[in-house]
Amino acid sequence: FIFASSIISILIAIMKKKIYDINILFALGAKNKLIYCVFLWYSLIYIIFGIIFGASIGLLISSYFDKIIQNIEKFLNTKFLSSNIYFIDFIPIKVIYSDIFYIILLVFSLVIICSSYSILKIIHKNSIKSILS
């Protein structure tokens, strides 16, 4: 959800910066469908790169998590999970690829729905402005 909200905020910021370009496209006779498709492609590009980088970094960190924690403990000269205090002295990690697939599917659908809503909102607002002026 954090990933989806960050992608949505990025897309809204891009669309707010592109309002001038949208108005130019409206002036040149572009239809709402063309503008919708252009910004939907923008969102798809951001989603695909975000999912690829996010999933690969998450899988990389989860596969080397024990080594990362050991290096941090050596650097800080402390033990996070001491065997004197806790029952286990490691963090058990199991990667379930079906869960990763479902999370990616959920994030993809959330971003598509929210970006479609924001695109339609901006197109509707700009089409009303172009009709009034």
Short mmCIF file of C-alpha atoms in Angstrom, two decimals:
data_model
loop_
_atom_site.label_atom_id
_atom_site.label_comp_id
_atom_site.label_asym_id
_atom_site.label_seq_id
_atom_site.Cartn_x
_atom_site.Cartn_y
_atom_site.Cartn_z
CA PHE A 1 0.00 0.00 0.00
CA ILE A 2 2.92 2.32 0.65
CA PHE A 3 4.26 1.54 -2.81
CA ALA A 4 0.87 2.15 -4.42
CA SER A 5 0.37 5.44 -2.60
CA SER A 6 3.83 6.65 -3.58
CA ILE A 7 3.22 5.75 -7.23
CA ILE A 8 -0.14 7.53 -7.11
CA SER A 9 1.38 10.67 -5.60
CA ILE A 10 4.13 10.62 -8.25
CA LEU A 11 1.54 10.29 -11.02
CA ILE A 12 -0.59 13.09 -9.61
CA ALA A 13 2.47 15.34 -9.40
CA ILE A 14 3.37 14.48 -13.00
CA MET A 15 -0.16 15.21 -14.15
CA LYS A 16 -0.25 18.53 -12.32
CA LYS A 17 3.00 19.48 -14.05
CA LYS A 18 1.57 18.35 -17.39
CA ILE A 19 -1.68 20.34 -17.20
CA TYR A 20 -0.20 22.89 -19.62
CA ASP A 21 0.60 20.08 -22.07
CA ILE A 22 -2.88 18.64 -21.62
CA ASN A 23 -4.40 22.02 -22.45
CA ILE A 24 -2.22 22.24 -25.56
CA LEU A 25 -3.37 18.77 -26.61
CA PHE A 26 -6.97 19.84 -26.06
CA ALA A 27 -6.35 22.95 -28.16
CA LEU A 28 -4.89 20.84 -30.96
CA GLY A 29 -8.01 18.68 -30.95
CA ALA A 30 -6.91 15.65 -28.95
CA LYS A 31 -9.73 13.58 -27.57
CA ASN A 32 -10.05 12.58 -23.93
CA LYS A 33 -9.31 8.96 -24.86
CA LEU A 34 -5.87 9.87 -26.25
CA ILE A 35 -4.91 11.83 -23.15
CA TYR A 36 -6.23 9.02 -20.94
CA CYS A 37 -4.14 6.46 -22.85
CA VAL A 38 -0.98 8.57 -22.67
CA PHE A 39 -1.17 9.01 -18.90
CA LEU A 40 -2.19 5.38 -18.42
CA TRP A 41 0.99 4.39 -20.24
CA TYR A 42 2.94 6.70 -17.92
CA SER A 43 1.44 4.93 -14.93
CA LEU A 44 2.09 1.48 -16.42
CA ILE A 45 5.75 2.33 -16.97
CA TYR A 46 6.10 3.51 -13.36
CA ILE A 47 4.24 0.46 -12.06
CA ILE A 48 6.34 -2.02 -14.03
CA PHE A 49 9.67 -0.48 -13.04
CA GLY A 50 8.54 -0.08 -9.44
CA ILE A 51 7.38 -3.67 -9.19
CA ILE A 52 10.53 -5.03 -10.81
CA PHE A 53 12.88 -3.01 -8.61
CA GLY A 54 10.81 -3.39 -5.45
CA ALA A 55 10.32 -7.14 -5.77
CA SER A 56 13.95 -7.77 -6.71
CA ILE A 57 15.32 -5.64 -3.87
CA GLY A 58 12.87 -7.23 -1.41
CA LEU A 59 13.82 -10.75 -2.49
CA LEU A 60 17.51 -9.89 -2.37
CA ILE A 61 17.25 -8.46 1.14
CA SER A 62 15.15 -11.38 2.37
CA SER A 63 17.60 -13.93 1.01
CA TYR A 64 20.60 -12.26 2.66
CA PHE A 65 18.81 -10.94 5.76
CA ASP A 66 20.82 -13.00 8.26
CA LYS A 67 24.12 -11.82 6.80
CA ILE A 68 22.92 -8.21 6.76
CA ILE A 69 21.89 -8.38 10.42
CA GLN A 70 25.20 -10.02 11.37
CA ASN A 71 27.13 -7.23 9.63
CA ILE A 72 25.03 -4.57 11.35
CA GLU A 73 25.61 -6.28 14.73
CA LYS A 74 29.36 -6.35 14.07
CA PHE A 75 29.35 -2.70 13.07
CA LEU A 76 27.34 -1.58 16.10
CA ASN A 77 29.09 -4.05 18.40
CA THR A 78 25.80 -5.26 19.87
CA LYS A 79 23.55 -8.28 19.61
CA PHE A 80 19.91 -7.66 18.63
CA LEU A 81 18.52 -11.08 19.46
CA SER A 82 20.63 -12.42 22.27
CA SER A 83 20.16 -16.11 23.05
CA ASN A 84 20.20 -15.25 26.78
CA ILE A 85 17.02 -13.20 26.44
CA TYR A 86 15.11 -14.66 23.50
CA PHE A 87 14.20 -18.23 22.64
CA ILE A 88 15.69 -17.92 19.15
CA ASP A 89 18.67 -15.84 18.10
CA PHE A 90 17.67 -15.33 14.45
CA ILE A 91 14.73 -14.00 12.46
CA PRO A 92 13.02 -16.81 10.55
CA ILE A 93 12.30 -15.83 6.98
CA LYS A 94 10.43 -17.94 4.46
CA VAL A 95 9.69 -16.56 1.01
CA ILE A 96 6.37 -17.73 -0.41
CA TYR A 97 6.28 -16.83 -4.08
CA SER A 98 2.51 -17.11 -4.40
CA ASP A 99 2.14 -14.41 -1.72
CA ILE A 100 4.58 -12.21 -3.62
CA PHE A 101 2.53 -12.72 -6.78
CA TYR A 102 -0.70 -11.79 -4.98
CA ILE A 103 0.88 -8.68 -3.47
CA ILE A 104 2.19 -7.59 -6.87
CA LEU A 105 -1.24 -8.20 -8.40
CA LEU A 106 -2.93 -6.20 -5.63
CA VAL A 107 -0.51 -3.27 -5.95
CA PHE A 108 -0.84 -3.32 -9.74
CA SER A 109 -4.63 -3.22 -9.59
CA LEU A 110 -4.66 -0.51 -6.89
CA VAL A 111 -2.36 1.75 -8.87
CA ILE A 112 -4.29 1.21 -12.11
CA ILE A 113 -7.60 2.01 -10.42
CA CYS A 114 -6.30 5.07 -8.59
CA SER A 115 -4.34 6.42 -11.54
CA SER A 116 -7.37 5.94 -13.80
CA TYR A 117 -9.47 7.89 -11.33
CA SER A 118 -6.97 10.73 -11.10
CA ILE A 119 -6.52 10.82 -14.88
CA LEU A 120 -10.27 10.98 -15.44
CA LYS A 121 -10.59 13.68 -12.80
CA ILE A 122 -7.95 15.88 -14.46
CA ILE A 123 -9.33 15.25 -17.96
CA HIS A 124 -12.84 16.14 -16.82
CA LYS A 125 -11.61 19.29 -15.10
CA ASN A 126 -9.62 20.36 -18.18
CA SER A 127 -12.43 19.54 -20.60
CA ILE A 128 -14.79 21.73 -18.58
CA LYS A 129 -12.21 24.55 -18.61
CA SER A 130 -11.75 24.23 -22.38
CA ILE A 131 -15.53 24.31 -22.94
CA LEU A 132 -15.94 27.40 -20.76
CA SER A 133 -13.12 29.37 -22.38
#
